[in-house]
Structure formats: C-alpha cells, structure tokens
C-alpha cells in the first residue's frame, strides 16, 4: 500500500488522474443522493395529496408517521453503536497493539 501511495505521489500525471477519478466519484455520489432526495420529496408530496383527497387529517398523520420513523432511527442508531463498540473498536485496538509490538 505504501508503494502504491509513493508511486502516485511521485508522478504528477498519476496524481492528477487520481484526483480526476476521485472528483468524478464524488460528483456521481452527490448526483445519486440528489436523485434519491428528489424521489423522497415527490413521494412525500404524493402522500400528502393522497391524505388530503381522502379527507384524512394530514398534520396528525404526518406527526404520527414521523414519530414512528424517529423511534426506528434511534433504535437502529443505538444497535449500530453497540455493535461498533463491541466488535470494531476491539479489533482496531488489537490490530494497533500488534502493529506497535512488531516495531
């Protein structure tokens, strides 16, 4: 890995190429996020229109659904934090300890 980084940093043309590829990847990712956000907004507007046309209380229904989404998001965040605390941190500490003991 160090040899790869040294090769790229030593040649200006490879470095420019790497930055161009990185920029294109970031641009592609941002475009996909924008499209996904646009789809979510369109779906939300369609849902509000549906609620309005069927005579349901839009504000109460949206608050109830947002509360459910917030509860699920907090549960997922909590469980992800627990998994990260248990596995990833222990593995990182063990790997760092092995690397330090080798040197």
mmCIF file of C-alpha atoms in Angstrom:
data_model
loop_
_atom_site.group_PDB
_atom_site.id
_atom_site.type_symbol
_atom_site.label_atom_id
_atom_site.label_comp_id
_atom_site.label_asym_id
_atom_site.label_seq_id
_atom_site.Cartn_x
_atom_site.Cartn_y
_atom_site.Cartn_z
ATOM 1 C CA UNK A 1 0.000 0.000 0.000
ATOM 2 C CA UNK A 2 2.844 2.366 0.826
ATOM 3 C CA UNK A 3 4.485 1.564 -2.506
ATOM 4 C CA UNK A 4 1.232 2.432 -4.303
ATOM 5 C CA UNK A 5 0.948 5.763 -2.487
ATOM 6 C CA UNK A 6 4.600 6.569 -3.163
ATOM 7 C CA UNK A 7 4.147 5.791 -6.867
ATOM 8 C CA UNK A 8 1.113 8.048 -7.193
ATOM 9 C CA UNK A 9 2.593 10.896 -5.160
ATOM 10 C CA UNK A 10 5.854 10.683 -7.102
ATOM 11 C CA UNK A 11 4.268 11.108 -10.539
ATOM 12 C CA UNK A 12 2.286 14.315 -11.146
ATOM 13 C CA UNK A 13 0.271 12.793 -14.013
ATOM 14 C CA UNK A 14 -0.855 9.858 -11.900
ATOM 15 C CA UNK A 15 -1.756 12.250 -9.097
ATOM 16 C CA UNK A 16 -3.843 14.399 -11.460
ATOM 17 C CA UNK A 17 -5.544 11.266 -12.792
ATOM 18 C CA UNK A 18 -6.287 10.060 -9.266
ATOM 19 C CA UNK A 19 -7.811 13.421 -8.327
ATOM 20 C CA UNK A 20 -9.908 13.473 -11.501
ATOM 21 C CA UNK A 21 -11.223 9.981 -10.775
ATOM 22 C CA UNK A 22 -11.889 10.935 -7.157
ATOM 23 C CA UNK A 23 -13.740 14.068 -8.271
ATOM 24 C CA UNK A 24 -15.871 12.067 -10.700
ATOM 25 C CA UNK A 25 -16.722 9.540 -7.996
ATOM 26 C CA UNK A 26 -17.749 12.303 -5.597
ATOM 27 C CA UNK A 27 -19.820 14.001 -8.303
ATOM 28 C CA UNK A 28 -21.549 10.721 -9.137
ATOM 29 C CA UNK A 29 -22.309 10.099 -5.465
ATOM 30 C CA UNK A 30 -23.751 13.600 -4.993
ATOM 31 C CA UNK A 31 -25.917 13.225 -8.104
ATOM 32 C CA UNK A 32 -27.302 9.924 -6.823
ATOM 33 C CA UNK A 33 -28.053 11.462 -3.432
ATOM 34 C CA UNK A 34 -29.828 14.362 -5.141
ATOM 35 C CA UNK A 35 -31.935 11.980 -7.223
ATOM 36 C CA UNK A 36 -32.818 9.939 -4.155
ATOM 37 C CA UNK A 37 -33.800 13.079 -2.234
ATOM 38 C CA UNK A 38 -35.929 14.205 -5.166
ATOM 39 C CA UNK A 39 -37.746 10.854 -5.234
ATOM 40 C CA UNK A 40 -38.388 11.078 -1.485
ATOM 41 C CA UNK A 41 -39.782 14.609 -1.824
ATOM 42 C CA UNK A 42 -42.057 13.586 -4.709
ATOM 43 C CA UNK A 43 -43.287 10.567 -2.731
ATOM 44 C CA UNK A 44 -43.957 12.748 0.314
ATOM 45 C CA UNK A 45 -45.917 15.273 -1.760
ATOM 46 C CA UNK A 46 -47.923 12.447 -3.336
ATOM 47 C CA UNK A 47 -48.665 11.040 0.134
ATOM 48 C CA UNK A 48 -49.838 14.435 1.421
ATOM 49 C CA UNK A 49 -52.063 14.869 -1.636
ATOM 50 C CA UNK A 50 -53.492 11.384 -1.078
ATOM 51 C CA UNK A 51 -54.259 12.187 2.556
ATOM 52 C CA UNK A 52 -55.859 15.479 1.541
ATOM 53 C CA UNK A 53 -58.056 13.912 -1.157
ATOM 54 C CA UNK A 54 -59.251 11.112 1.140
ATOM 55 C CA UNK A 55 -60.206 13.614 3.833
ATOM 56 C CA UNK A 56 -57.750 12.427 6.474
ATOM 57 C CA UNK A 57 -56.042 14.789 8.909
ATOM 58 C CA UNK A 58 -52.715 15.477 7.211
ATOM 59 C CA UNK A 59 -50.916 17.082 10.157
ATOM 60 C CA UNK A 60 -51.841 14.387 12.681
ATOM 61 C CA UNK A 61 -50.975 11.558 10.290
ATOM 62 C CA UNK A 62 -47.606 13.068 9.363
ATOM 63 C CA UNK A 63 -46.699 13.670 13.016
ATOM 64 C CA UNK A 64 -47.591 10.063 13.873
ATOM 65 C CA UNK A 65 -45.514 8.722 10.982
ATOM 66 C CA UNK A 66 -42.562 10.998 11.769
ATOM 67 C CA UNK A 67 -42.605 9.815 15.384
ATOM 68 C CA UNK A 68 -42.504 6.193 14.204
ATOM 69 C CA UNK A 69 -39.576 6.953 11.880
ATOM 70 C CA UNK A 70 -37.684 8.759 14.661
ATOM 71 C CA UNK A 71 -38.213 5.825 17.033
ATOM 72 C CA UNK A 72 -36.936 3.321 14.479
ATOM 73 C CA UNK A 73 -33.970 5.523 13.604
ATOM 74 C CA UNK A 74 -32.978 5.850 17.257
ATOM 75 C CA UNK A 75 -33.243 2.074 17.708
ATOM 76 C CA UNK A 76 -31.051 1.455 14.670
ATOM 77 C CA UNK A 77 -28.537 4.064 15.837
ATOM 78 C CA UNK A 78 -28.390 2.534 19.297
ATOM 79 C CA UNK A 79 -27.901 -1.011 17.977
ATOM 80 C CA UNK A 80 -25.283 0.114 15.454
ATOM 81 C CA UNK A 81 -23.422 1.899 18.243
ATOM 82 C CA UNK A 82 -23.473 -1.232 20.374
ATOM 83 C CA UNK A 83 -22.165 -3.372 17.515
ATOM 84 C CA UNK A 84 -19.471 -0.852 16.709
ATOM 85 C CA UNK A 85 -18.428 -0.571 20.336
ATOM 86 C CA UNK A 86 -18.131 -4.312 20.735
ATOM 87 C CA UNK A 87 -16.524 -5.522 17.528
ATOM 88 C CA UNK A 88 -14.868 -2.745 15.595
ATOM 89 C CA UNK A 89 -13.160 -0.995 18.487
ATOM 90 C CA UNK A 90 -11.805 -4.236 19.928
ATOM 91 C CA UNK A 91 -10.473 -5.260 16.530
ATOM 92 C CA UNK A 92 -8.880 -1.856 15.977
ATOM 93 C CA UNK A 93 -7.220 -1.910 19.395
ATOM 94 C CA UNK A 94 -5.925 -5.441 18.850
ATOM 95 C CA UNK A 95 -4.582 -4.548 15.412
ATOM 96 C CA UNK A 96 -2.893 -1.416 16.755
ATOM 97 C CA UNK A 97 -1.357 -3.369 19.632
ATOM 98 C CA UNK A 98 0.024 -5.984 17.232
ATOM 99 C CA UNK A 99 1.459 -3.307 14.950
ATOM 100 C CA UNK A 100 3.103 -1.498 17.855
ATOM 101 C CA UNK A 101 4.549 -4.695 19.307
ATOM 102 C CA UNK A 102 6.110 -5.591 15.925
ATOM 103 C CA UNK A 103 8.029 -2.303 15.814
#
